Amino acid sequence: MIPYKRVLLKLSGESLMGEKQYGIDEKKLSEYAAQIKDVVKLGVQISIVIGGGNIFRGLSGASKGFDRVKGDQMGMLATCINGLALCSELQSMGIKARLLTAIRMEPIGEFFSKDKALESMQKGEVVIFSGGTGCPYFTTDTGSSLRGIEIEADAMLKGTRVDGIYTADPEIDPKAVKFDDITYDEIYTRGLKVMDLTATTMCKENNLPIVVFDMDTPGNLLKVLKGEKIGTYVHN
Ligand code: UDP
């Protein structure tokens, strides 16, 4: 039994860098695409939100003197570059994939609509949402919460470099302990930096569970979708 019929996978732009300092690592891109391909074969409807931090972040642009809104627009464009890369990698592996953008930019991608997204997913296509929410001052985590809620996903799967949520950053604190599951409220009270508060609140208010897991270990995405207890499950 597969516990999920439709999911929203969030991949950060930074994770696409792999070993590099900037941009897209082709090896990492193809590893991710291969994991996604295995899930498509299971018959799970999958859509993806991809970040842009490997190319540009509005906040760091603003700290260097860029106008914040323009910086965020550059960040949103960066997510479209990553979306195109993933779309093309999936297609080269024989997977049908479609890029939908939060801001009109045909012919790069079609303008997002819930109906288009569902129609594609129901046909077995992978849908990639790029451009975040389309608005400055948001992040792609919030874009994922929004799209996940809109498409009525059963869960948001947040693929990261660590294997779940810990009491502290395990890359810094060796005593950090991992949670198998946690509530949104506990994330607030413990001040855990899982996602930004806007994204977490949207998931909480709309009852969209999140699975935080290590996407850098090949096979993990499939394990999550088969219901294996890896990562951390976030719920109300
Ligand atoms: N961004 C935005 N609105 C959105 C989503 C993203 O303005 O709805 C901009 C913002 O500048 C952000 C950048 O796009 O820094 C890249 O997104 P994010 O930082 O979420 O990417 P990730 O950390 O996942 O790589």
PDB file of N, CA and C and ligand atoms in Angstrom, residues 10 12-14 51-53 56-58 71-72 75-76 132-140, ligand 1:
ATOM      1  N   LYS A  10       9.617  19.359  -2.364  1.00  0.00           N
ATOM      2  CA  LYS A  10      10.364  20.627  -2.363  1.00  0.00           C
ATOM      3  C   LYS A  10      11.857  20.320  -2.407  1.00  0.00           C
ATOM      4  N   SER A  12      15.600  22.285  -2.572  1.00  0.00           N
ATOM      5  CA  SER A  12      16.199  23.628  -2.506  1.00  0.00           C
ATOM      6  C   SER A  12      17.135  23.797  -3.689  1.00  0.00           C
ATOM      7  N   GLY A  13      17.309  25.045  -4.095  1.00  0.00           N
ATOM      8  CA  GLY A  13      18.240  25.317  -5.181  1.00  0.00           C
ATOM      9  C   GLY A  13      19.653  24.956  -4.755  1.00  0.00           C
ATOM     10  N   GLU A  14      19.942  25.252  -3.481  1.00  0.00           N
ATOM     11  CA  GLU A  14      21.290  25.009  -2.961  1.00  0.00           C
ATOM     12  C   GLU A  14      21.704  23.543  -3.105  1.00  0.00           C
ATOM     13  N   GLY A  51      13.855  25.544  -5.517  1.00  0.00           N
ATOM     14  CA  GLY A  51      14.348  26.858  -5.071  1.00  0.00           C
ATOM     15  C   GLY A  51      15.336  27.456  -6.058  1.00  0.00           C
ATOM     16  N   GLY A  52      15.968  28.543  -5.640  1.00  0.00           N
ATOM     17  CA  GLY A  52      16.888  29.237  -6.549  1.00  0.00           C
ATOM     18  C   GLY A  52      18.166  29.687  -5.871  1.00  0.00           C
ATOM     19  N   GLY A  53      18.341  29.259  -4.607  1.00  0.00           N
ATOM     20  CA  GLY A  53      19.465  29.742  -3.794  1.00  0.00           C
ATOM     21  C   GLY A  53      20.843  29.421  -4.354  1.00  0.00           C
ATOM     22  N   PHE A  56      20.669  32.776  -7.030  1.00  0.00           N
ATOM     23  CA  PHE A  56      20.465  34.118  -6.465  1.00  0.00           C
ATOM     24  C   PHE A  56      19.401  34.101  -5.372  1.00  0.00           C
ATOM     25  N   ARG A  57      19.669  34.835  -4.302  1.00  0.00           N
ATOM     26  CA  ARG A  57      18.681  35.035  -3.237  1.00  0.00           C
ATOM     27  C   ARG A  57      18.471  36.528  -3.066  1.00  0.00           C
ATOM     28  N   GLY A  58      17.207  36.942  -3.022  1.00  0.00           N
ATOM     29  CA  GLY A  58      16.889  38.357  -2.919  1.00  0.00           C
ATOM     30  C   GLY A  58      17.488  39.014  -1.693  1.00  0.00           C
ATOM     31  N   GLY A  71      15.694  42.196  -6.376  1.00  0.00           N
ATOM     32  CA  GLY A  71      16.502  41.045  -5.967  1.00  0.00           C
ATOM     33  C   GLY A  71      15.643  39.791  -5.873  1.00  0.00           C
ATOM     34  N   ASP A  72      14.459  39.927  -5.294  1.00  0.00           N
ATOM     35  CA  ASP A  72      13.559  38.777  -5.186  1.00  0.00           C
ATOM     36  C   ASP A  72      13.092  38.317  -6.575  1.00  0.00           C
ATOM     37  N   GLY A  75      15.703  36.268  -7.864  1.00  0.00           N
ATOM     38  CA  GLY A  75      15.632  34.957  -7.206  1.00  0.00           C
ATOM     39  C   GLY A  75      14.548  34.087  -7.835  1.00  0.00           C
ATOM     40  N   MET A  76      13.409  34.689  -8.123  1.00  0.00           N
ATOM     41  CA  MET A  76      12.314  33.912  -8.742  1.00  0.00           C
ATOM     42  C   MET A  76      12.716  33.429 -10.132  1.00  0.00           C
ATOM     43  N   GLY A 132       8.326  30.372  -7.522  1.00  0.00           N
ATOM     44  CA  GLY A 132       7.821  30.490  -6.139  1.00  0.00           C
ATOM     45  C   GLY A 132       6.352  30.861  -6.125  1.00  0.00           C
ATOM     46  N   THR A 133       6.026  31.870  -5.312  1.00  0.00           N
ATOM     47  CA  THR A 133       4.633  32.342  -5.246  1.00  0.00           C
ATOM     48  C   THR A 133       4.369  33.394  -6.326  1.00  0.00           C
ATOM     49  N   GLY A 134       5.446  33.874  -6.945  1.00  0.00           N
ATOM     50  CA  GLY A 134       5.308  34.967  -7.924  1.00  0.00           C
ATOM     51  C   GLY A 134       5.418  36.339  -7.275  1.00  0.00           C
ATOM     52  N   CYS A 135       5.546  36.373  -5.941  1.00  0.00           N
ATOM     53  CA  CYS A 135       5.595  37.653  -5.219  1.00  0.00           C
ATOM     54  C   CYS A 135       6.896  37.773  -4.432  1.00  0.00           C
ATOM     55  N   PRO A 136       7.424  39.018  -4.348  1.00  0.00           N
ATOM     56  CA  PRO A 136       8.626  39.210  -3.532  1.00  0.00           C
ATOM     57  C   PRO A 136       8.320  39.024  -2.046  1.00  0.00           C
ATOM     58  N   TYR A 137       9.346  38.945  -1.245  1.00  0.00           N
ATOM     59  CA  TYR A 137       9.244  38.789   0.227  1.00  0.00           C
ATOM     60  C   TYR A 137       8.740  37.412   0.638  1.00  0.00           C
ATOM     61  N   PHE A 138       8.655  36.485  -0.311  1.00  0.00           N
ATOM     62  CA  PHE A 138       8.309  35.104   0.049  1.00  0.00           C
ATOM     63  C   PHE A 138       9.487  34.206  -0.305  1.00  0.00           C
ATOM     64  N   THR A 139       9.383  32.949   0.084  1.00  0.00           N
ATOM     65  CA  THR A 139      10.436  31.974  -0.237  1.00  0.00           C
ATOM     66  C   THR A 139       9.807  30.831  -1.023  1.00  0.00           C
ATOM     67  N   THR A 140      10.662  29.965  -1.531  1.00  0.00           N
ATOM     68  CA  THR A 140      10.102  28.807  -2.241  1.00  0.00           C
ATOM     69  C   THR A 140       9.514  27.792  -1.248  1.00  0.00           C
TER      70      THR A 140
HETATM   71  N1  UDP B   1      11.578  34.265  -4.092  1.00  0.00           N
HETATM   72  C1  UDP B   1      10.589  35.232  -3.998  1.00  0.00           C
HETATM   73  N2  UDP B   1       9.274  34.840  -3.868  1.00  0.00           N
HETATM   74  C2  UDP B   1       8.915  33.539  -3.819  1.00  0.00           C
HETATM   75  C3  UDP B   1       9.929  32.560  -3.884  1.00  0.00           C
HETATM   76  C4  UDP B   1      11.248  32.937  -4.025  1.00  0.00           C
HETATM   77  O1  UDP B   1      10.858  36.427  -4.030  1.00  0.00           O
HETATM   78  O2  UDP B   1       7.707  33.254  -3.719  1.00  0.00           O
HETATM   79  C5  UDP B   1      12.973  34.690  -4.314  1.00  0.00           C
HETATM   80  C6  UDP B   1      13.689  35.094  -3.035  1.00  0.00           C
HETATM   81  O3  UDP B   1      14.558  36.163  -3.357  1.00  0.00           O
HETATM   82  C7  UDP B   1      14.497  33.854  -2.714  1.00  0.00           C
HETATM   83  C8  UDP B   1      14.880  33.334  -4.088  1.00  0.00           C
HETATM   84  O4  UDP B   1      13.715  33.611  -4.871  1.00  0.00           O
HETATM   85  O5  UDP B   1      15.652  34.164  -1.967  1.00  0.00           O
HETATM   86  C9  UDP B   1      15.223  31.886  -4.170  1.00  0.00           C
HETATM   87  O6  UDP B   1      14.293  31.117  -3.437  1.00  0.00           O
HETATM   88  P1  UDP B   1      14.708  30.358  -2.076  1.00  0.00           P
HETATM   89  O7  UDP B   1      15.643  31.214  -1.292  1.00  0.00           O
HETATM   90  O8  UDP B   1      13.464  29.920  -1.423  1.00  0.00           O
HETATM   91  O9  UDP B   1      15.484  29.146  -2.676  1.00  0.00           O
HETATM   92  P2  UDP B   1      16.140  27.888  -1.914  1.00  0.00           P
HETATM   93  O10 UDP B   1      16.602  28.366  -0.550  1.00  0.00           O
HETATM   94  O11 UDP B   1      15.089  26.842  -1.784  1.00  0.00           O
HETATM   95  O12 UDP B   1      17.262  27.472  -2.823  1.00  0.00           O
END
